JSON list of C-alpha atoms in Angstrom, two decimals:
[
{"chain": "A", "resi": 87, "resn": "UNK", "atom": "CA", "xyz": [-3.76, -25.38, -15.52]},
{"chain": "A", "resi": 88, "resn": "UNK", "atom": "CA", "xyz": [-3.31, -22.48, -18.69]},
{"chain": "A", "resi": 89, "resn": "UNK", "atom": "CA", "xyz": [-0.43, -20.51, -19.27]},
{"chain": "A", "resi": 90, "resn": "UNK", "atom": "CA", "xyz": [0.20, -17.74, -21.47]},
{"chain": "A", "resi": 91, "resn": "UNK", "atom": "CA", "xyz": [2.30, -14.14, -21.61]},
{"chain": "A", "resi": 92, "resn": "UNK", "atom": "CA", "xyz": [0.16, -11.59, -23.25]},
{"chain": "A", "resi": 93, "resn": "UNK", "atom": "CA", "xyz": [-0.96, -10.53, -20.11]},
{"chain": "A", "resi": 94, "resn": "UNK", "atom": "CA", "xyz": [-0.81, -7.59, -17.55]},
{"chain": "A", "resi": 95, "resn": "UNK", "atom": "CA", "xyz": [-1.77, -7.65, -14.12]},
{"chain": "A", "resi": 96, "resn": "UNK", "atom": "CA", "xyz": [-1.71, -3.75, -13.42]},
{"chain": "A", "resi": 97, "resn": "UNK", "atom": "CA", "xyz": [-5.02, -4.12, -15.85]},
{"chain": "A", "resi": 98, "resn": "UNK", "atom": "CA", "xyz": [-6.71, -6.97, -13.90]},
{"chain": "A", "resi": 99, "resn": "UNK", "atom": "CA", "xyz": [-5.76, -5.38, -10.98]},
{"chain": "A", "resi": 100, "resn": "UNK", "atom": "CA", "xyz": [-7.29, -1.70, -12.25]},
{"chain": "A", "resi": 101, "resn": "UNK", "atom": "CA", "xyz": [-10.51, -3.48, -13.68]},
{"chain": "A", "resi": 102, "resn": "UNK", "atom": "CA", "xyz": [-11.28, -5.31, -9.95]},
{"chain": "A", "resi": 103, "resn": "UNK", "atom": "CA", "xyz": [-9.84, -2.02, -8.00]},
{"chain": "A", "resi": 104, "resn": "UNK", "atom": "CA", "xyz": [-12.47, 0.07, -9.58]},
{"chain": "A", "resi": 105, "resn": "UNK", "atom": "CA", "xyz": [-15.82, -2.89, -9.85]},
{"chain": "A", "resi": 106, "resn": "UNK", "atom": "CA", "xyz": [-14.93, -3.19, -6.03]},
{"chain": "A", "resi": 107, "resn": "UNK", "atom": "CA", "xyz": [-15.00, 0.77, -5.45]},
{"chain": "A", "resi": 108, "resn": "UNK", "atom": "CA", "xyz": [-18.36, 0.92, -7.48]},
{"chain": "A", "resi": 109, "resn": "UNK", "atom": "CA", "xyz": [-20.03, -1.69, -6.90]},
{"chain": "A", "resi": 110, "resn": "UNK", "atom": "CA", "xyz": [-18.88, -3.53, -2.97]},
{"chain": "A", "resi": 111, "resn": "UNK", "atom": "CA", "xyz": [-19.24, 0.34, -0.86]},
{"chain": "A", "resi": 112, "resn": "UNK", "atom": "CA", "xyz": [-18.81, -1.83, 2.71]},
{"chain": "A", "resi": 113, "resn": "UNK", "atom": "CA", "xyz": [-15.09, -3.22, 1.22]},
{"chain": "A", "resi": 114, "resn": "UNK", "atom": "CA", "xyz": [-12.83, -0.64, 2.17]},
{"chain": "A", "resi": 115, "resn": "UNK", "atom": "CA", "xyz": [-11.66, -0.83, -1.35]},
{"chain": "A", "resi": 116, "resn": "UNK", "atom": "CA", "xyz": [-7.77, 0.98, -0.83]},
{"chain": "A", "resi": 117, "resn": "UNK", "atom": "CA", "xyz": [-6.79, -0.77, 2.73]},
{"chain": "A", "resi": 118, "resn": "UNK", "atom": "CA", "xyz": [-4.40, -3.21, 1.85]},
{"chain": "A", "resi": 119, "resn": "UNK", "atom": "CA", "xyz": [-1.99, -5.78, 4.55]},
{"chain": "A", "resi": 120, "resn": "UNK", "atom": "CA", "xyz": [1.32, -4.58, 4.47]},
{"chain": "A", "resi": 121, "resn": "UNK", "atom": "CA", "xyz": [3.85, -7.24, 6.01]},
{"chain": "A", "resi": 122, "resn": "UNK", "atom": "CA", "xyz": [7.34, -6.93, 6.02]},
{"chain": "A", "resi": 123, "resn": "UNK", "atom": "CA", "xyz": [10.15, -8.82, 7.31]},
{"chain": "A", "resi": 124, "resn": "UNK", "atom": "CA", "xyz": [11.10, -7.50, 11.09]},
{"chain": "A", "resi": 125, "resn": "UNK", "atom": "CA", "xyz": [13.72, -6.32, 12.75]},
{"chain": "A", "resi": 126, "resn": "UNK", "atom": "CA", "xyz": [13.85, -9.62, 14.66]},
{"chain": "A", "resi": 127, "resn": "UNK", "atom": "CA", "xyz": [13.26, -12.01, 11.63]},
{"chain": "A", "resi": 128, "resn": "UNK", "atom": "CA", "xyz": [9.58, -12.81, 11.98]},
{"chain": "A", "resi": 129, "resn": "UNK", "atom": "CA", "xyz": [7.11, -11.64, 9.68]},
{"chain": "A", "resi": 130, "resn": "UNK", "atom": "CA", "xyz": [5.14, -8.64, 10.30]},
{"chain": "A", "resi": 131, "resn": "UNK", "atom": "CA", "xyz": [1.70, -7.29, 8.80]},
{"chain": "A", "resi": 132, "resn": "UNK", "atom": "CA", "xyz": [-0.77, -3.88, 9.46]},
{"chain": "A", "resi": 133, "resn": "UNK", "atom": "CA", "xyz": [-3.18, -2.09, 7.29]},
{"chain": "A", "resi": 134, "resn": "UNK", "atom": "CA", "xyz": [-1.90, 0.90, 5.33]},
{"chain": "A", "resi": 135, "resn": "UNK", "atom": "CA", "xyz": [-3.87, 2.82, 2.57]},
{"chain": "A", "resi": 136, "resn": "UNK", "atom": "CA", "xyz": [-3.16, 2.47, -1.07]},
{"chain": "A", "resi": 137, "resn": "UNK", "atom": "CA", "xyz": [-3.03, 5.94, -2.02]},
{"chain": "A", "resi": 138, "resn": "UNK", "atom": "CA", "xyz": [-1.98, 5.27, -5.80]},
{"chain": "A", "resi": 139, "resn": "UNK", "atom": "CA", "xyz": [-0.70, 2.27, -8.06]},
{"chain": "A", "resi": 140, "resn": "UNK", "atom": "CA", "xyz": [1.17, 3.05, -11.86]},
{"chain": "A", "resi": 141, "resn": "UNK", "atom": "CA", "xyz": [2.27, 0.68, -14.24]},
{"chain": "A", "resi": 142, "resn": "UNK", "atom": "CA", "xyz": [5.29, 0.39, -12.10]},
{"chain": "A", "resi": 143, "resn": "UNK", "atom": "CA", "xyz": [3.43, -0.56, -8.41]},
{"chain": "A", "resi": 144, "resn": "UNK", "atom": "CA", "xyz": [1.32, -0.18, -5.44]},
{"chain": "A", "resi": 145, "resn": "UNK", "atom": "CA", "xyz": [2.15, 3.55, -3.86]},
{"chain": "A", "resi": 146, "resn": "UNK", "atom": "CA", "xyz": [1.29, 4.63, 0.31]},
{"chain": "A", "resi": 147, "resn": "UNK", "atom": "CA", "xyz": [2.80, 7.22, 2.55]},
{"chain": "A", "resi": 148, "resn": "UNK", "atom": "CA", "xyz": [4.32, 6.51, 6.16]},
{"chain": "A", "resi": 149, "resn": "UNK", "atom": "CA", "xyz": [7.27, 7.78, 8.70]},
{"chain": "A", "resi": 150, "resn": "UNK", "atom": "CA", "xyz": [9.58, 6.26, 7.39]},
{"chain": "A", "resi": 151, "resn": "UNK", "atom": "CA", "xyz": [10.91, 5.90, 10.79]},
{"chain": "A", "resi": 152, "resn": "UNK", "atom": "CA", "xyz": [8.52, 3.77, 11.46]},
{"chain": "A", "resi": 153, "resn": "UNK", "atom": "CA", "xyz": [8.88, 0.08, 12.49]},
{"chain": "A", "resi": 154, "resn": "UNK", "atom": "CA", "xyz": [7.80, -0.77, 8.85]},
{"chain": "A", "resi": 155, "resn": "UNK", "atom": "CA", "xyz": [10.30, 2.06, 7.51]},
{"chain": "A", "resi": 156, "resn": "UNK", "atom": "CA", "xyz": [13.03, 0.93, 8.95]},
{"chain": "A", "resi": 157, "resn": "UNK", "atom": "CA", "xyz": [12.23, -3.12, 8.35]},
{"chain": "A", "resi": 158, "resn": "UNK", "atom": "CA", "xyz": [12.09, -1.92, 4.60]},
{"chain": "A", "resi": 159, "resn": "UNK", "atom": "CA", "xyz": [15.57, -0.55, 4.70]},
{"chain": "A", "resi": 160, "resn": "UNK", "atom": "CA", "xyz": [16.60, -3.06, 6.36]},
{"chain": "A", "resi": 161, "resn": "UNK", "atom": "CA", "xyz": [14.92, -5.67, 3.75]},
{"chain": "A", "resi": 162, "resn": "UNK", "atom": "CA", "xyz": [12.98, -4.26, 1.15]},
{"chain": "A", "resi": 163, "resn": "UNK", "atom": "CA", "xyz": [11.04, -7.48, 0.24]},
{"chain": "A", "resi": 164, "resn": "UNK", "atom": "CA", "xyz": [8.05, -7.34, 1.12]},
{"chain": "A", "resi": 165, "resn": "UNK", "atom": "CA", "xyz": [3.90, -8.35, 0.28]},
{"chain": "A", "resi": 166, "resn": "UNK", "atom": "CA", "xyz": [0.71, -6.79, 0.05]},
{"chain": "A", "resi": 167, "resn": "UNK", "atom": "CA", "xyz": [-3.12, -8.80, 0.36]},
{"chain": "A", "resi": 168, "resn": "UNK", "atom": "CA", "xyz": [-6.54, -7.21, -0.54]},
{"chain": "A", "resi": 169, "resn": "UNK", "atom": "CA", "xyz": [-9.05, -9.12, 0.97]},
{"chain": "A", "resi": 170, "resn": "UNK", "atom": "CA", "xyz": [-12.55, -7.68, -0.27]},
{"chain": "A", "resi": 171, "resn": "UNK", "atom": "CA", "xyz": [-15.18, -9.82, 1.65]},
{"chain": "A", "resi": 172, "resn": "UNK", "atom": "CA", "xyz": [-18.63, -8.66, 0.53]},
{"chain": "A", "resi": 173, "resn": "UNK", "atom": "CA", "xyz": [-16.94, -9.57, -3.16]},
{"chain": "A", "resi": 174, "resn": "UNK", "atom": "CA", "xyz": [-15.09, -12.33, -2.52]},
{"chain": "A", "resi": 175, "resn": "UNK", "atom": "CA", "xyz": [-11.95, -11.26, -3.78]},
{"chain": "A", "resi": 176, "resn": "UNK", "atom": "CA", "xyz": [-8.12, -11.56, -2.48]},
{"chain": "A", "resi": 177, "resn": "UNK", "atom": "CA", "xyz": [-5.21, -10.21, -4.15]},
{"chain": "A", "resi": 178, "resn": "UNK", "atom": "CA", "xyz": [-1.89, -11.22, -3.14]},
{"chain": "A", "resi": 179, "resn": "UNK", "atom": "CA", "xyz": [1.35, -9.56, -4.19]},
{"chain": "A", "resi": 180, "resn": "UNK", "atom": "CA", "xyz": [4.95, -10.11, -3.58]},
{"chain": "A", "resi": 181, "resn": "UNK", "atom": "CA", "xyz": [7.42, -7.39, -4.40]},
{"chain": "A", "resi": 182, "resn": "UNK", "atom": "CA", "xyz": [10.32, -5.08, -3.22]},
{"chain": "A", "resi": 183, "resn": "UNK", "atom": "CA", "xyz": [9.62, -1.76, -2.09]},
{"chain": "A", "resi": 184, "resn": "UNK", "atom": "CA", "xyz": [11.45, 1.56, -3.01]},
{"chain": "A", "resi": 185, "resn": "UNK", "atom": "CA", "xyz": [11.05, 5.35, -1.78]},
{"chain": "A", "resi": 186, "resn": "UNK", "atom": "CA", "xyz": [9.62, 7.45, -4.31]},
{"chain": "A", "resi": 187, "resn": "UNK", "atom": "CA", "xyz": [10.74, 10.45, -5.20]},
{"chain": "A", "resi": 188, "resn": "UNK", "atom": "CA", "xyz": [10.85, 13.90, -3.01]},
{"chain": "A", "resi": 189, "resn": "UNK", "atom": "CA", "xyz": [9.03, 15.63, -5.06]},
{"chain": "A", "resi": 190, "resn": "UNK", "atom": "CA", "xyz": [6.23, 12.85, -5.64]},
{"chain": "A", "resi": 191, "resn": "UNK", "atom": "CA", "xyz": [6.22, 13.22, -1.64]},
{"chain": "A", "resi": 192, "resn": "UNK", "atom": "CA", "xyz": [6.23, 16.54, -1.10]},
{"chain": "A", "resi": 193, "resn": "UNK", "atom": "CA", "xyz": [3.32, 16.76, -4.11]},
{"chain": "A", "resi": 194, "resn": "UNK", "atom": "CA", "xyz": [1.32, 14.56, -1.91]},
{"chain": "A", "resi": 195, "resn": "UNK", "atom": "CA", "xyz": [1.77, 15.90, 1.40]},
{"chain": "A", "resi": 196, "resn": "UNK", "atom": "CA", "xyz": [0.66, 19.41, 0.04]},
{"chain": "A", "resi": 197, "resn": "UNK", "atom": "CA", "xyz": [-3.12, 17.92, -1.06]},
{"chain": "A", "resi": 198, "resn": "UNK", "atom": "CA", "xyz": [-3.44, 16.25, 2.60]},
{"chain": "A", "resi": 199, "resn": "UNK", "atom": "CA", "xyz": [-5.69, 17.90, 5.12]},
{"chain": "A", "resi": 200, "resn": "UNK", "atom": "CA", "xyz": [-3.74, 20.40, 7.51]},
{"chain": "A", "resi": 201, "resn": "UNK", "atom": "CA", "xyz": [-4.44, 18.13, 10.62]},
{"chain": "A", "resi": 202, "resn": "UNK", "atom": "CA", "xyz": [-2.98, 15.00, 8.55]},
{"chain": "A", "resi": 203, "resn": "UNK", "atom": "CA", "xyz": [0.09, 17.50, 8.00]},
{"chain": "A", "resi": 204, "resn": "UNK", "atom": "CA", "xyz": [0.12, 18.34, 11.44]},
{"chain": "A", "resi": 205, "resn": "UNK", "atom": "CA", "xyz": [-0.30, 14.53, 12.45]},
{"chain": "A", "resi": 206, "resn": "UNK", "atom": "CA", "xyz": [3.15, 13.55, 10.56]},
{"chain": "A", "resi": 207, "resn": "UNK", "atom": "CA", "xyz": [4.71, 15.81, 12.49]},
{"chain": "A", "resi": 208, "resn": "UNK", "atom": "CA", "xyz": [3.47, 14.75, 16.31]},
{"chain": "A", "resi": 209, "resn": "UNK", "atom": "CA", "xyz": [3.30, 11.43, 16.46]},
{"chain": "A", "resi": 210, "resn": "UNK", "atom": "CA", "xyz": [6.84, 9.42, 16.06]},
{"chain": "A", "resi": 211, "resn": "UNK", "atom": "CA", "xyz": [5.05, 6.49, 14.92]},
{"chain": "A", "resi": 212, "resn": "UNK", "atom": "CA", "xyz": [6.44, 2.90, 16.78]},
{"chain": "A", "resi": 213, "resn": "UNK", "atom": "CA", "xyz": [7.94, 4.72, 19.62]},
{"chain": "A", "resi": 214, "resn": "UNK", "atom": "CA", "xyz": [6.93, 4.54, 23.31]},
{"chain": "A", "resi": 215, "resn": "UNK", "atom": "CA", "xyz": [5.36, 7.34, 24.80]},
{"chain": "A", "resi": 216, "resn": "UNK", "atom": "CA", "xyz": [4.26, 7.67, 28.44]},
{"chain": "A", "resi": 217, "resn": "UNK", "atom": "CA", "xyz": [1.13, 9.66, 28.29]},
{"chain": "A", "resi": 218, "resn": "UNK", "atom": "CA", "xyz": [-1.35, 11.08, 26.08]},
{"chain": "A", "resi": 219, "resn": "UNK", "atom": "CA", "xyz": [-0.16, 14.68, 27.16]},
{"chain": "A", "resi": 220, "resn": "UNK", "atom": "CA", "xyz": [2.83, 13.99, 25.18]},
{"chain": "A", "resi": 221, "resn": "UNK", "atom": "CA", "xyz": [0.95, 13.67, 21.72]},
{"chain": "A", "resi": 222, "resn": "UNK", "atom": "CA", "xyz": [-1.06, 16.85, 22.94]},
{"chain": "A", "resi": 223, "resn": "UNK", "atom": "CA", "xyz": [1.92, 19.39, 23.59]},
{"chain": "A", "resi": 224, "resn": "UNK", "atom": "CA", "xyz": [3.44, 18.18, 20.70]},
{"chain": "A", "resi": 225, "resn": "UNK", "atom": "CA", "xyz": [0.30, 19.26, 18.86]},
{"chain": "A", "resi": 226, "resn": "UNK", "atom": "CA", "xyz": [-0.14, 22.56, 20.34]},
{"chain": "A", "resi": 227, "resn": "UNK", "atom": "CA", "xyz": [3.45, 23.37, 19.78]},
{"chain": "A", "resi": 228, "resn": "UNK", "atom": "CA", "xyz": [3.57, 22.54, 15.89]},
{"chain": "A", "resi": 229, "resn": "UNK", "atom": "CA", "xyz": [0.43, 24.12, 15.79]},
{"chain": "A", "resi": 230, "resn": "UNK", "atom": "CA", "xyz": [1.79, 27.09, 17.07]},
{"chain": "A", "resi": 231, "resn": "UNK", "atom": "CA", "xyz": [5.20, 27.12, 14.96]},
{"chain": "A", "resi": 232, "resn": "UNK", "atom": "CA", "xyz": [3.56, 26.48, 11.49]},
{"chain": "A", "resi": 233, "resn": "UNK", "atom": "CA", "xyz": [0.38, 29.11, 12.56]},
{"chain": "A", "resi": 234, "resn": "UNK", "atom": "CA", "xyz": [-0.54, 31.18, 9.74]},
{"chain": "A", "resi": 235, "resn": "UNK", "atom": "CA", "xyz": [2.22, 29.15, 7.18]},
{"chain": "A", "resi": 236, "resn": "UNK", "atom": "CA", "xyz": [1.90, 26.44, 4.87]},
{"chain": "A", "resi": 237, "resn": "UNK", "atom": "CA", "xyz": [3.19, 23.26, 7.14]},
{"chain": "A", "resi": 238, "resn": "UNK", "atom": "CA", "xyz": [6.46, 21.77, 5.63]},
{"chain": "A", "resi": 239, "resn": "UNK", "atom": "CA", "xyz": [6.50, 17.86, 4.89]},
{"chain": "A", "resi": 240, "resn": "UNK", "atom": "CA", "xyz": [8.91, 16.22, 7.01]},
{"chain": "A", "resi": 241, "resn": "UNK", "atom": "CA", "xyz": [12.30, 14.90, 6.02]},
{"chain": "A", "resi": 242, "resn": "UNK", "atom": "CA", "xyz": [11.55, 11.54, 7.95]},
{"chain": "A", "resi": 243, "resn": "UNK", "atom": "CA", "xyz": [7.81, 11.54, 6.02]},
{"chain": "A", "resi": 244, "resn": "UNK", "atom": "CA", "xyz": [7.22, 10.14, 2.59]},
{"chain": "A", "resi": 245, "resn": "UNK", "atom": "CA", "xyz": [6.16, 7.04, 0.21]},
{"chain": "A", "resi": 246, "resn": "UNK", "atom": "CA", "xyz": [6.76, 3.66, -0.84]},
{"chain": "A", "resi": 247, "resn": "UNK", "atom": "CA", "xyz": [6.07, 2.12, -4.19]},
{"chain": "A", "resi": 248, "resn": "UNK", "atom": "CA", "xyz": [5.85, -1.59, -4.41]},
{"chain": "A", "resi": 249, "resn": "UNK", "atom": "CA", "xyz": [7.22, -2.95, -7.90]},
{"chain": "A", "resi": 250, "resn": "UNK", "atom": "CA", "xyz": [5.34, -6.41, -7.80]},
{"chain": "A", "resi": 251, "resn": "UNK", "atom": "CA", "xyz": [7.50, -9.82, -9.02]},
{"chain": "A", "resi": 252, "resn": "UNK", "atom": "CA", "xyz": [3.73, -11.83, -8.55]},
{"chain": "A", "resi": 253, "resn": "UNK", "atom": "CA", "xyz": [0.58, -10.79, -8.53]},
{"chain": "A", "resi": 254, "resn": "UNK", "atom": "CA", "xyz": [-2.37, -13.65, -7.18]},
{"chain": "A", "resi": 255, "resn": "UNK", "atom": "CA", "xyz": [-5.87, -12.35, -7.72]},
{"chain": "A", "resi": 256, "resn": "UNK", "atom": "CA", "xyz": [-8.43, -14.81, -6.64]},
{"chain": "A", "resi": 257, "resn": "UNK", "atom": "CA", "xyz": [-12.41, -15.01, -7.24]},
{"chain": "A", "resi": 258, "resn": "UNK", "atom": "CA", "xyz": [-14.33, -17.50, -4.87]},
{"chain": "A", "resi": 259, "resn": "UNK", "atom": "CA", "xyz": [-17.72, -18.41, -6.22]},
{"chain": "A", "resi": 260, "resn": "UNK", "atom": "CA", "xyz": [-19.54, -20.09, -3.03]},
{"chain": "A", "resi": 261, "resn": "UNK", "atom": "CA", "xyz": [-22.05, -21.20, -5.67]},
{"chain": "A", "resi": 262, "resn": "UNK", "atom": "CA", "xyz": [-20.41, -24.08, -7.54]},
{"chain": "A", "resi": 263, "resn": "UNK", "atom": "CA", "xyz": [-17.75, -24.44, -4.26]},
{"chain": "A", "resi": 264, "resn": "UNK", "atom": "CA", "xyz": [-14.17, -23.35, -6.25]},
{"chain": "A", "resi": 265, "resn": "UNK", "atom": "CA", "xyz": [-12.04, -20.68, -6.58]},
{"chain": "A", "resi": 266, "resn": "UNK", "atom": "CA", "xyz": [-10.43, -19.21, -9.80]},
{"chain": "A", "resi": 267, "resn": "UNK", "atom": "CA", "xyz": [-6.89, -18.62, -9.31]},
{"chain": "A", "resi": 268, "resn": "UNK", "atom": "CA", "xyz": [-5.21, -16.34, -11.49]},
{"chain": "A", "resi": 269, "resn": "UNK", "atom": "CA", "xyz": [-1.58, -15.91, -10.91]},
{"chain": "A", "resi": 270, "resn": "UNK", "atom": "CA", "xyz": [1.10, -13.34, -12.76]},
{"chain": "A", "resi": 271, "resn": "UNK", "atom": "CA", "xyz": [4.83, -14.39, -12.61]},
{"chain": "A", "resi": 272, "resn": "UNK", "atom": "CA", "xyz": [7.36, -11.38, -13.45]},
{"chain": "A", "resi": 273, "resn": "UNK", "atom": "CA", "xyz": [9.50, -12.93, -15.76]},
{"chain": "A", "resi": 274, "resn": "UNK", "atom": "CA", "xyz": [13.53, -12.24, -16.67]},
{"chain": "A", "resi": 275, "resn": "UNK", "atom": "CA", "xyz": [13.18, -9.96, -19.67]},
{"chain": "A", "resi": 276, "resn": "UNK", "atom": "CA", "xyz": [9.99, -8.07, -18.02]},
{"chain": "A", "resi": 277, "resn": "UNK", "atom": "CA", "xyz": [7.24, -9.61, -19.44]},
{"chain": "A", "resi": 278, "resn": "UNK", "atom": "CA", "xyz": [4.76, -11.85, -17.35]},
{"chain": "A", "resi": 279, "resn": "UNK", "atom": "CA", "xyz": [3.48, -15.05, -17.56]},
{"chain": "A", "resi": 280, "resn": "UNK", "atom": "CA", "xyz": [-0.16, -15.88, -16.59]},
{"chain": "A", "resi": 281, "resn": "UNK", "atom": "CA", "xyz": [-1.36, -19.14, -15.00]},
{"chain": "A", "resi": 282, "resn": "UNK", "atom": "CA", "xyz": [-5.11, -19.75, -14.26]},
{"chain": "A", "resi": 283, "resn": "UNK", "atom": "CA", "xyz": [-6.19, -23.32, -11.81]},
{"chain": "A", "resi": 284, "resn": "UNK", "atom": "CA", "xyz": [-9.09, -23.74, -9.90]},
{"chain": "A", "resi": 285, "resn": "UNK", "atom": "CA", "xyz": [-9.14, -24.85, -6.54]}
]
């Protein structure tokens, strides 16, 4: 195993992400598995979409009142996983989730199609409803309410950034029968150490 501290895992992620996006259209490049610690103390996972990544971390958007939003409010230690099957690559990330600024959430919300904006008002994520008619009635209500107007962002909707403290890249090579695992760990001085091993 080799160890060094002169690498940036976000650059590594960027190279892989763009390669998968260009060369493996069958893989849903920005689909990631978000895992949180549920309010019942058990881990829960669901697919969310990566909307952007920066030098600070990985951004997705959701309803803050959803199950995952409540879980993050109680415990913001989370993990992300990308599984690009066709490319035989995986990425695992551990870090802390933080809300992004309101103006950034508003800017992204403004870029969404009108139907997506309305759905943010219509759907109470993770809440049980008795029938589809309730959703249809809500959609009708908000469509009329915002007719000929810009649909504003609900206060309970916005973005999170996952700021990583560990990122692990796994590249499988079935021809030779092993995988290369590159692990980056954030150090107390905010530099990254890098470990490479084979399995």
